[in-house]
């Protein structure tokens, strides 16, 4: 049972940042929430889906972020409050619509929560989506605590309704995925009824008329934000060092000032309304500043905007030394951390960093070594992707023409690592593997001899790969699209997708099947089981001998989903009498090359062993052992 | 820097150079390499530094004196035909066996006898299995299985992969019929015996086949497929010069294909091979040019001598003299191959 719908104003409860965001949306009285899953944003819509029925919401996992924003915009042009959540890459997908929606505005409330992933902990990039706010002339807020995340979302809806345009909230992994105490506010007792006022139109055309409106709305937002309690200053009137921080930078800087006892020397200007800036407040602080340090994550957004503000007002301001990403004081990539901020602030103020208790340091090191063994990024035990990449590897080796596998986004994105035998050679955005394969498959006309292949997950296929497939088909491109169909949006937490028989709220939904879509396009489409390695490999081999656009669906349920529903298919063990270990003719083939985490190398025995605790019982390794030493028995 | 594994070295020296003879010695029992439609394919990188793949390959370093010492107990005989006891002509006495063979059925007769007498407990032979397109090595342990493998295949067939199969099956006295490259590989196995498998004893009998060259089996299959269909071919024959053709015998009769059309299909490794007669075998067998139904038989070791004597004594084999003029011709041909290799 979810805590986010708890009707207990004033109660303090522990929530994950994303749950706090969802709660904020509930307190703001949303009616519609939509998203395409993507870490670190997935739990926002996930937790709203859980309470959808109870709270009278419509919640959906949309096919992609652009459609999610369009679904929400339909609600918000009909007077409702609607929330859209996405990761940073998702905003790119949604941006084409967003940069037109901003021109027309809305009639209700529409908040986009974009969860950035500094350091790319679960992403291919670490782009700073705050730049979109300026690009789209839309206000953007940045929470620095869990409680503030909730409050800010509620406030964002106020702003959005007031200016009749979208408001963006930017979270980051450390806020979305950590937990903290949140004080609950009241839930609205009334629901809005959707009505599209047909006396109004929402057309971006012509920009000569709509662009000035967007600017006017932004100005209106600026006035609201300038008065916001999410901005504030603490510290001496004339600080030696003024730290201007947003997001997690606020927390870390505050902690460092406190730890180093610099409260009387260093000031902290917290900016919660990153765009448009609270200019009056900032100018007030700059008047008494000598040295300014910016603490923000990824790009120098705050830094650049404050410097521009300084330039506009320089005649009334002192000479100031600005330190941040531009000066190299703070790295211009990755996350901030308390350690980093300690070193920077201690250095700038000439403060000694207090020694860490030697005993504590040692016990921390021990704990780290004992409880967090080194693990390489790898597919789960029994993951069908491992088998699929094995089959692809074999087919390409047998083919011998140095085929190129274009990768895509999903768990199988890890395929470029040893766990996927380094098979995919590209990794960019959702659906890009198919697009690049479509392009490479045309280079055969220009003399290319390498076969073109792409892998694409089921959810990714619906999201963005279908247009690329159609493109390839229409242009008679020679490539094989391998759909790694594990029947789940596995990487983000098994959300349903259009191929699922159920929707986000648990209601039955008509599945749109991969094979039906491909058949409707008239593409040659085969379905195979990746666990039947030789059959899968030979099928791939045969398909890449043919010209034209082909689809192979490698269908096997995600091992994690399967494990929740069905017992293991096989009990697997190693017969030590047959295992020859490091000898010629094996050379630890199973643990060194196949590398399933369920297979361990027993150093003292010089034999492989199955880790029964995590073995998923797929039985694939038994088919690979050159000595028949891995035995699978039907469980 | 990563160390060079046996497989790396093999790739560098042989596979990447297009010099693989398709003997099959490296792929038997190895999960890192396989054969696919007549080619040796590396599937994964192996890091073993003293592996059998490089050491047993006929195309890597070969020490003829060491092998001669092992097989003949003397230094390498650099004469045109290698060390030998005698050269005779022969044919299987049983007309049914003779009819199976390419020339006179001598090899089939000898392998049958060796199995019957217990000189060997299994035979590694080359066969195109029913329904298959490519020749491969098989482990034969019955009369029928040996007879089914009769006849030349004219291709690199990776048949030595089956030696590993026979060893794994626990056979203790394995007889192998192979091309000169395969004979070299078999003797390297016995000489180096990297895993102390007693290969000197267990590879009990080596019968060499005369060979001037072999086709790449993939290229040969691709050549034949559009012309003859997949399964209708019964036998190949190369009639003596000056015919310069390959006779393809099918259900619909014999078709002659000019050898000049086929020369591009010859394995690159054959162009560098100096050995026409399988100089390190126990006995070597080839066609007897101008004498249909007969073979040329070179007896080289004491085991070979004993086998031939038994075959004659038990009425399996008919033998005759091999005229000096033919011997000179044979030597000339062998020297020509050696010369070609030295110029390659």
PDB file of C-alpha atoms in Angstrom, chain A residues 390 393-394 397-399 421 538 541-542 582-589 592-593 624 626-627, chain B residues 29-32 34 36-37 41-48 50-53 164 168 195 218:
ATOM      1  CA  UNK A 390      26.137 -15.150 -27.892  1.00  0.00           C
ATOM      2  CA  UNK A 393      28.551 -13.285 -31.917  1.00  0.00           C
ATOM      3  CA  UNK A 394      28.577 -16.775 -33.332  1.00  0.00           C
ATOM      4  CA  UNK A 397      32.011 -15.104 -36.650  1.00  0.00           C
ATOM      5  CA  UNK A 398      30.657 -17.795 -38.961  1.00  0.00           C
ATOM      6  CA  UNK A 399      29.706 -15.185 -41.515  1.00  0.00           C
ATOM      7  CA  UNK A 421      30.712 -10.077 -25.705  1.00  0.00           C
ATOM      8  CA  UNK A 538      22.067 -20.169 -37.582  1.00  0.00           C
ATOM      9  CA  UNK A 541      23.470 -16.289 -40.085  1.00  0.00           C
ATOM     10  CA  UNK A 542      20.918 -17.248 -42.738  1.00  0.00           C
ATOM     11  CA  UNK A 582      42.137 -24.056 -17.314  1.00  0.00           C
ATOM     12  CA  UNK A 583      43.365 -26.817 -19.604  1.00  0.00           C
ATOM     13  CA  UNK A 584      43.674 -26.460 -23.369  1.00  0.00           C
ATOM     14  CA  UNK A 585      40.283 -27.389 -24.739  1.00  0.00           C
ATOM     15  CA  UNK A 586      38.486 -25.241 -22.174  1.00  0.00           C
ATOM     16  CA  UNK A 587      40.555 -22.441 -20.614  1.00  0.00           C
ATOM     17  CA  UNK A 588      37.619 -21.615 -18.315  1.00  0.00           C
ATOM     18  CA  UNK A 589      35.289 -21.162 -21.240  1.00  0.00           C
ATOM     19  CA  UNK A 592      35.958 -16.443 -18.702  1.00  0.00           C
ATOM     20  CA  UNK A 593      33.975 -16.125 -21.931  1.00  0.00           C
ATOM     21  CA  UNK A 624      28.126 -24.550 -24.090  1.00  0.00           C
ATOM     22  CA  UNK A 626      32.960 -28.256 -24.288  1.00  0.00           C
ATOM     23  CA  UNK A 627      33.387 -31.200 -21.902  1.00  0.00           C
TER      24      UNK A 627
ATOM     25  CA  UNK B  29      37.422 -30.396 -28.758  1.00  0.00           C
ATOM     26  CA  UNK B  30      38.060 -26.655 -28.823  1.00  0.00           C
ATOM     27  CA  UNK B  31      35.195 -24.345 -27.874  1.00  0.00           C
ATOM     28  CA  UNK B  32      37.027 -21.290 -29.238  1.00  0.00           C
ATOM     29  CA  UNK B  34      35.016 -24.377 -35.105  1.00  0.00           C
ATOM     30  CA  UNK B  36      31.832 -23.925 -40.702  1.00  0.00           C
ATOM     31  CA  UNK B  37      31.126 -24.830 -44.279  1.00  0.00           C
ATOM     32  CA  UNK B  41      36.447 -20.012 -37.786  1.00  0.00           C
ATOM     33  CA  UNK B  42      37.642 -18.318 -34.596  1.00  0.00           C
ATOM     34  CA  UNK B  43      34.598 -17.738 -32.384  1.00  0.00           C
ATOM     35  CA  UNK B  44      36.313 -16.352 -29.283  1.00  0.00           C
ATOM     36  CA  UNK B  45      39.780 -15.453 -28.186  1.00  0.00           C
ATOM     37  CA  UNK B  46      41.584 -18.113 -26.197  1.00  0.00           C
ATOM     38  CA  UNK B  47      44.410 -17.111 -23.878  1.00  0.00           C
ATOM     39  CA  UNK B  48      46.140 -20.481 -23.466  1.00  0.00           C
ATOM     40  CA  UNK B  50      50.870 -23.578 -24.830  1.00  0.00           C
ATOM     41  CA  UNK B  51      47.862 -24.858 -26.653  1.00  0.00           C
ATOM     42  CA  UNK B  52      47.578 -27.673 -29.074  1.00  0.00           C
ATOM     43  CA  UNK B  53      46.081 -25.608 -31.894  1.00  0.00           C
ATOM     44  CA  UNK B 164      39.962 -35.696 -30.663  1.00  0.00           C
ATOM     45  CA  UNK B 168      37.689 -38.535 -25.918  1.00  0.00           C
ATOM     46  CA  UNK B 195      48.864 -33.157 -22.596  1.00  0.00           C
ATOM     47  CA  UNK B 218      33.406 -24.224 -49.451  1.00  0.00           C
TER      48      UNK B 218
END
